[in-house]
PDB file of N, CA, C and O in Angstrom:
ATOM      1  N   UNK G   1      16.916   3.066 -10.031  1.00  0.00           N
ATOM      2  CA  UNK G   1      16.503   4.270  -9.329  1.00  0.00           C
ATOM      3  C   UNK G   1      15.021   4.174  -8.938  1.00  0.00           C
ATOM      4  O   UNK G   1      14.565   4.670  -7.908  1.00  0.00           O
ATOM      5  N   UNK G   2      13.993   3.189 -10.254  1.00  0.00           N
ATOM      6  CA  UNK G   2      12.940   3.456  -9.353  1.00  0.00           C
ATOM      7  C   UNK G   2      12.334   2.641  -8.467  1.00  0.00           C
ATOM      8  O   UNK G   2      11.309   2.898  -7.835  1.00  0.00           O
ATOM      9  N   UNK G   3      13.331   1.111  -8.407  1.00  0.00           N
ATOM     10  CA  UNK G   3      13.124   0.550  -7.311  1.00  0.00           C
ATOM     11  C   UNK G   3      13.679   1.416  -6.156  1.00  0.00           C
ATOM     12  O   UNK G   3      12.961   1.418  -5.156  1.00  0.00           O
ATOM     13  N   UNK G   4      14.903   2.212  -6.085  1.00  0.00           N
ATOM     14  CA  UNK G   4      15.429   2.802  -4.733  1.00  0.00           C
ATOM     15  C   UNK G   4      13.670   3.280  -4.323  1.00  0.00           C
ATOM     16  O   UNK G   4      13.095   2.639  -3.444  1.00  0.00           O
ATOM     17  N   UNK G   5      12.926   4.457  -5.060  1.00  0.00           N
ATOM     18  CA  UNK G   5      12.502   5.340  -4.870  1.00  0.00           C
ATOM     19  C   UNK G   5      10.844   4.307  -4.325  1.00  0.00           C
ATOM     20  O   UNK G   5      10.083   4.614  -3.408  1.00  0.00           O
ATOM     21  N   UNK G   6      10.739   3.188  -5.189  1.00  0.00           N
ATOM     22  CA  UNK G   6       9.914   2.075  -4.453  1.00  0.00           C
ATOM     23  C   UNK G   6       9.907   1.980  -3.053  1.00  0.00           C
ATOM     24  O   UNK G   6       9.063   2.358  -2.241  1.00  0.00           O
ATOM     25  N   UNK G   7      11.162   1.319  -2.878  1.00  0.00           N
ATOM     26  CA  UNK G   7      11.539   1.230  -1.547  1.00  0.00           C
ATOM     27  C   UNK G   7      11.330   1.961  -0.001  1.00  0.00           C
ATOM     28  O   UNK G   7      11.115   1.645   1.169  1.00  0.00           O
ATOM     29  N   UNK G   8      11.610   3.480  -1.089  1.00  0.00           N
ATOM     30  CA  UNK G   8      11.210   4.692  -0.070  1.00  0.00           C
ATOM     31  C   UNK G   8      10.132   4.944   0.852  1.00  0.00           C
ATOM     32  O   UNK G   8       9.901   5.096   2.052  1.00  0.00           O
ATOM     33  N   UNK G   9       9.393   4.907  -0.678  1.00  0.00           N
ATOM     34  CA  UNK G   9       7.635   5.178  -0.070  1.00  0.00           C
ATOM     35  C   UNK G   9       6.961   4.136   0.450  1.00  0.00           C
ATOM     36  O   UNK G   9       5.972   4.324   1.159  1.00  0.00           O
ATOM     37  N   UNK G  10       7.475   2.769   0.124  1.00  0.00           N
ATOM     38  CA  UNK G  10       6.635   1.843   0.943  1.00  0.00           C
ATOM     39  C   UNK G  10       7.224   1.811   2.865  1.00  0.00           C
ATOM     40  O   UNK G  10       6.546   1.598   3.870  1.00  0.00           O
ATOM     41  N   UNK G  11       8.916   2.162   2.708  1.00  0.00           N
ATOM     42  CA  UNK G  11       9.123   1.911   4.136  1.00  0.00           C
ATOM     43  C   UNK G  11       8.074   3.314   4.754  1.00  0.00           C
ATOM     44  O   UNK G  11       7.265   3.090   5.654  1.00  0.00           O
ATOM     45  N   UNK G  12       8.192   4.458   4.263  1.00  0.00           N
ATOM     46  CA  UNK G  12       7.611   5.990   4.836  1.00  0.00           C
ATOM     47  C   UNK G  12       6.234   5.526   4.674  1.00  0.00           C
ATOM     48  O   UNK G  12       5.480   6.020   5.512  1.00  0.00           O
ATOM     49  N   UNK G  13       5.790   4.884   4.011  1.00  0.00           N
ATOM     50  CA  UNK G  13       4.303   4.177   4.107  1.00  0.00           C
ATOM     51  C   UNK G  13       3.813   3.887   5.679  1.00  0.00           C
ATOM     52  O   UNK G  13       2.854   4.217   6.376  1.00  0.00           O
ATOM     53  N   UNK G  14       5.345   2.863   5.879  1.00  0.00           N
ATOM     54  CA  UNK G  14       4.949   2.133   6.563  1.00  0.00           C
ATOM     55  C   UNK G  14       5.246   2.375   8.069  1.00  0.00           C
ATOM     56  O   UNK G  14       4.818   1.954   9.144  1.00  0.00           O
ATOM     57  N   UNK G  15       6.217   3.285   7.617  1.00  0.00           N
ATOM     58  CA  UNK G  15       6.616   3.634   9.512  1.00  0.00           C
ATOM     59  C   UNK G  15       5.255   4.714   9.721  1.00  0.00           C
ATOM     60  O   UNK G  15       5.086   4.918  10.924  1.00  0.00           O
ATOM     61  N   UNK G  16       4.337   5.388   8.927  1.00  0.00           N
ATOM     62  CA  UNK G  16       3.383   6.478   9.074  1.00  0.00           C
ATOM     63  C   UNK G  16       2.731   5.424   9.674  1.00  0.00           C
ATOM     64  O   UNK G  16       2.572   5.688  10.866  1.00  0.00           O
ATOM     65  N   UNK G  17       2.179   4.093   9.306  1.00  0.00           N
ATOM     66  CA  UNK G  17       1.184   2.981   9.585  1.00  0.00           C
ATOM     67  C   UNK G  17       1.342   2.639  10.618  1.00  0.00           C
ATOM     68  O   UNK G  17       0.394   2.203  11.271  1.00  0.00           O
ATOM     69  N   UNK G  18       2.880   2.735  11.243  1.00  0.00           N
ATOM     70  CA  UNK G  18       3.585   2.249  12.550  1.00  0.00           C
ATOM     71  C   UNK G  18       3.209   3.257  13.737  1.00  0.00           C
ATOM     72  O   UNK G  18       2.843   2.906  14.859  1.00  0.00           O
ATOM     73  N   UNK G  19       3.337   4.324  13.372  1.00  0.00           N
ATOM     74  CA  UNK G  19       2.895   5.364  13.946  1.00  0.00           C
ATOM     75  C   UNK G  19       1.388   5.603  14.424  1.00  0.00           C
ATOM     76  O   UNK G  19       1.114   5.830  15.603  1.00  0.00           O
ATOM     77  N   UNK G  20       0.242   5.519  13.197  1.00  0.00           N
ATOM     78  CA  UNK G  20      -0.825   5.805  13.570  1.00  0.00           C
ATOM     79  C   UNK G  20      -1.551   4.413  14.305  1.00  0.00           C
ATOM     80  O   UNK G  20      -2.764   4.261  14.443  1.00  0.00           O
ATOM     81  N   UNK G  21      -0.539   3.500  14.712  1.00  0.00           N
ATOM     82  CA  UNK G  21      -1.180   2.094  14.867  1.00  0.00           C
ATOM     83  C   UNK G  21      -1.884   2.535  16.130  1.00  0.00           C
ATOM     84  O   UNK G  21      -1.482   3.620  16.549  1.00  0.00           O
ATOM     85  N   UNK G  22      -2.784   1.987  16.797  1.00  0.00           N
ATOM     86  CA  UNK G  22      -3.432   2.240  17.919  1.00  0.00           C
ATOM     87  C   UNK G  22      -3.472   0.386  18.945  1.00  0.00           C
ATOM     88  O   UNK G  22      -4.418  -0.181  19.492  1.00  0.00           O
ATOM     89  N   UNK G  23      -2.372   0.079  18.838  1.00  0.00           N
ATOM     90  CA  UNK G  23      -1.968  -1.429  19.456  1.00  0.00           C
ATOM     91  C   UNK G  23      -1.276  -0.685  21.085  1.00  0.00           C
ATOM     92  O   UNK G  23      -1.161   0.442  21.568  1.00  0.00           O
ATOM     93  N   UNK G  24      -0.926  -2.208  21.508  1.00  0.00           N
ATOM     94  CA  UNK G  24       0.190  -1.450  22.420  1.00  0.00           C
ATOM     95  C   UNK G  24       1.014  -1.142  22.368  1.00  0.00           C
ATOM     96  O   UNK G  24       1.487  -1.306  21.244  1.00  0.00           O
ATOM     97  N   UNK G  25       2.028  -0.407  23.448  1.00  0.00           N
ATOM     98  CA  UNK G  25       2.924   0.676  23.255  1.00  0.00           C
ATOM     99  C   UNK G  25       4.313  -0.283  22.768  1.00  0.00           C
ATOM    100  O   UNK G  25       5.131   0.130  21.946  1.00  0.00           O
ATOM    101  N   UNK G  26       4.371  -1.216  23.235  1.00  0.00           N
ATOM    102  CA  UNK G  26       5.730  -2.206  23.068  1.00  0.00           C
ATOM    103  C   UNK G  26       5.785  -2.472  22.140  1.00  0.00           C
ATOM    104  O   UNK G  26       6.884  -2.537  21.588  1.00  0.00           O
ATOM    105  N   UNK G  27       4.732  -2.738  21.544  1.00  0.00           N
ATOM    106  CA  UNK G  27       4.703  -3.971  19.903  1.00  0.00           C
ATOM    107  C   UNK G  27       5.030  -2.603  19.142  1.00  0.00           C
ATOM    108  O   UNK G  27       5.949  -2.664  18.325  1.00  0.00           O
ATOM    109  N   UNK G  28       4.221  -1.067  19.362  1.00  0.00           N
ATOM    110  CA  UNK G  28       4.346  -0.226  18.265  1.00  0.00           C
ATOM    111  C   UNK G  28       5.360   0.462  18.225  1.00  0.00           C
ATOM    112  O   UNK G  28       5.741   1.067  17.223  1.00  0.00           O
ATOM    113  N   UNK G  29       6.144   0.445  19.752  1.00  0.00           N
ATOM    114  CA  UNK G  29       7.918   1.143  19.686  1.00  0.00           C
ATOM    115  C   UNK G  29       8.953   0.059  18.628  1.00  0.00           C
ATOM    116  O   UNK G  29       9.742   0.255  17.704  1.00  0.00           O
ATOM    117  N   UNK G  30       8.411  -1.186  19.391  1.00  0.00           N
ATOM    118  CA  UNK G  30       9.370  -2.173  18.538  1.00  0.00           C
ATOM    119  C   UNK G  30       9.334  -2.059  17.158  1.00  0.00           C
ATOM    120  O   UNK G  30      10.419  -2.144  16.582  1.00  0.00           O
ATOM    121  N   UNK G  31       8.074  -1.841  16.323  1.00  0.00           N
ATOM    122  CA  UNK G  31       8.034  -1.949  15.158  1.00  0.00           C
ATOM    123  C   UNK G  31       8.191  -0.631  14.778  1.00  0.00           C
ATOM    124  O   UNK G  31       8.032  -0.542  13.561  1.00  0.00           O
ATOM    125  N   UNK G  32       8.435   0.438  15.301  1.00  0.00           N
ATOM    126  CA  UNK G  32       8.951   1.692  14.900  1.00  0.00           C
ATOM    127  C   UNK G  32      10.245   1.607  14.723  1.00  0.00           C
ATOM    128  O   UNK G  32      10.729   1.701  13.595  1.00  0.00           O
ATOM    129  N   UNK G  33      11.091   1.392  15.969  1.00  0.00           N
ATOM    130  CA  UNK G  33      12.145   1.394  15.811  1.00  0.00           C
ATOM    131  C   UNK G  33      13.308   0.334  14.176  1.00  0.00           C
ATOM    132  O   UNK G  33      14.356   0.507  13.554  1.00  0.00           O
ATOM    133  N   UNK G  34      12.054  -0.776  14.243  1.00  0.00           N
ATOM    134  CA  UNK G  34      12.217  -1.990  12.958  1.00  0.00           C
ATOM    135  C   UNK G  34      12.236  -1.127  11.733  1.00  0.00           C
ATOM    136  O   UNK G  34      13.085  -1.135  10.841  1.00  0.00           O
ATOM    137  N   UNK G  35      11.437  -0.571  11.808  1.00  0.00           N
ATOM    138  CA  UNK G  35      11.176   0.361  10.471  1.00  0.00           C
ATOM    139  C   UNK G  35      11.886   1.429  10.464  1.00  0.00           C
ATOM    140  O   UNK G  35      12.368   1.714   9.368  1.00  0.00           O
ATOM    141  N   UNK G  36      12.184   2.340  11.602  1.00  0.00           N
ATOM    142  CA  UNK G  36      13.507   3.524  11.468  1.00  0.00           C
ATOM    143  C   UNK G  36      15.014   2.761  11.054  1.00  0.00           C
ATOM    144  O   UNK G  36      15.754   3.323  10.247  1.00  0.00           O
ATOM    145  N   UNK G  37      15.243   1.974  11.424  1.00  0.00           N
ATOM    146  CA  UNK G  37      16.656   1.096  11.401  1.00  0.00           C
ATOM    147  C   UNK G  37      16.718   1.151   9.842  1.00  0.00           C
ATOM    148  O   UNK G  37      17.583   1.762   9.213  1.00  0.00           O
ATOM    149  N   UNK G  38      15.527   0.320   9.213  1.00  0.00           N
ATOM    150  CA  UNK G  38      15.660  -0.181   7.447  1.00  0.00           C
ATOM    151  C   UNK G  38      15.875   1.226   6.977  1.00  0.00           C
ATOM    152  O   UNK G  38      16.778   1.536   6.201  1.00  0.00           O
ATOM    153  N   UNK G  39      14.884   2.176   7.552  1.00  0.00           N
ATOM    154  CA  UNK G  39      14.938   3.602   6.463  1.00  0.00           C
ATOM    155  C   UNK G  39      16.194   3.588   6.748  1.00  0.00           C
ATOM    156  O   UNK G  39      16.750   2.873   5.916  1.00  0.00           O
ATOM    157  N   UNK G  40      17.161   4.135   7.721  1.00  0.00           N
ATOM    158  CA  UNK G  40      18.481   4.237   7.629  1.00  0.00           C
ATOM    159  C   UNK G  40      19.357   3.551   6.789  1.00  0.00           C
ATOM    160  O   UNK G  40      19.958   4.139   5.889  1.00  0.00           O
ATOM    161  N   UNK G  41      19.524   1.949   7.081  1.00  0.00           N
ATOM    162  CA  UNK G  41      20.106   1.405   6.674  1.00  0.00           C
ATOM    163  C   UNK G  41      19.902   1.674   4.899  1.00  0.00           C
ATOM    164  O   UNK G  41      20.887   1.898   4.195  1.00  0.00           O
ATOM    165  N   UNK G  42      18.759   1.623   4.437  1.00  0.00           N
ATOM    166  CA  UNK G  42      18.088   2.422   2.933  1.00  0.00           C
ATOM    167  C   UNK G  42      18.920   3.509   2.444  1.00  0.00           C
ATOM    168  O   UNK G  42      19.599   3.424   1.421  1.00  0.00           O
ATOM    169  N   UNK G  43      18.854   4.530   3.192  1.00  0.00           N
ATOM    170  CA  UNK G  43      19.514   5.554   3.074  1.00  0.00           C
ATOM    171  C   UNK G  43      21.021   5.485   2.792  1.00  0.00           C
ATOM    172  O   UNK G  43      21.344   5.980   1.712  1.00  0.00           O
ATOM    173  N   UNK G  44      21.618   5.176   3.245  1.00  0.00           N
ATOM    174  CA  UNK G  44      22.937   4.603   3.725  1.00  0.00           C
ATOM    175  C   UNK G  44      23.831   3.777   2.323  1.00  0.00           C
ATOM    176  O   UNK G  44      24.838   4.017   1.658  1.00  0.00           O
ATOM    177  N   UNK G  45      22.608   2.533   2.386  1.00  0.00           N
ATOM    178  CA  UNK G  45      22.919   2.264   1.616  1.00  0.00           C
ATOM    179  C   UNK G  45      22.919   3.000  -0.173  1.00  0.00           C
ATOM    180  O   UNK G  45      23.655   2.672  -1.104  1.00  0.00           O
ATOM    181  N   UNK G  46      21.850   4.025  -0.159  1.00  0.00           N
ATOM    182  CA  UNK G  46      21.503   4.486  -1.756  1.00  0.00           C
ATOM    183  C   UNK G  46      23.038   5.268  -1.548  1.00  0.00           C
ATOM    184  O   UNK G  46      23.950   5.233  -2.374  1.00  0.00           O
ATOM    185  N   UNK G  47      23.065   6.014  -0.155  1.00  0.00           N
ATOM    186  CA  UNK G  47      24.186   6.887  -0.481  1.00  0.00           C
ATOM    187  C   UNK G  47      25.532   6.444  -0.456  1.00  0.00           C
ATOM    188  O   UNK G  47      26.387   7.309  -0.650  1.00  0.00           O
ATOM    189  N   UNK G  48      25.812   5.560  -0.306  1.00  0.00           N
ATOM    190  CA  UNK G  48      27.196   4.992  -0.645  1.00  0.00           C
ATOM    191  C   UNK G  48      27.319   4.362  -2.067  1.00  0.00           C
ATOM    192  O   UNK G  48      28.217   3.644  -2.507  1.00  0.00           O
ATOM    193  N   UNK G  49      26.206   4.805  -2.660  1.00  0.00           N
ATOM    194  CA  UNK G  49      26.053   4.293  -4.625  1.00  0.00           C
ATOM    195  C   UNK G  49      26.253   5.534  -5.150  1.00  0.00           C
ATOM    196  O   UNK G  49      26.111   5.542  -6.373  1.00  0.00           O
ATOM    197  N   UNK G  50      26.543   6.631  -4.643  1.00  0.00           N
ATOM    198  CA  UNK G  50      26.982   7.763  -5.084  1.00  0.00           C
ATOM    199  C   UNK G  50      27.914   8.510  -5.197  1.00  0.00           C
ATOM    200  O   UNK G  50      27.891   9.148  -4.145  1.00  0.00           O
ATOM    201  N   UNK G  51      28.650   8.825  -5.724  1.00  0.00           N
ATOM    202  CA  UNK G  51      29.855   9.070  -5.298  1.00  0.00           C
ATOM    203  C   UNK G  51      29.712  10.577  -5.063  1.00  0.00           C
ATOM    204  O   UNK G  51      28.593  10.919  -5.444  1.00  0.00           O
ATOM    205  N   UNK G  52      30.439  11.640  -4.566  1.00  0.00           N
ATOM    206  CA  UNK G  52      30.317  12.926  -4.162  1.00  0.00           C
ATOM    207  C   UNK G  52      30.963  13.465  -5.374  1.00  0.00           C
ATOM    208  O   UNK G  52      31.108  14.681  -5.507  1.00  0.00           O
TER     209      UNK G  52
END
């Protein structure tokens, strides 16, 4: 659990980092979108370790 919760804050770390980047617009959509995909896929994955 506290690697899941590791995981969390470094990707939300990192898409904030992705965000405030001040590069160009291509490199910083691309690497937004790189980093929205994992949070999902993250997500996705913790929640299919759960059962309802």
């Amino acid at each position: 659990m506290i690697f899941c919760l590791m995981l969390f804050l470094l990707t939300a770390y990192n898409l904030f980092y992705v965000i405030m980047d001040k590069r160009t617009i291509f490199y910083k959509d691309l690497r937004f979108w790189l980093v929205f995909i994992s949070l999902i896929t993250l997500v996705s994955l913790v929640a299919q370790g759960y059962p309802l």
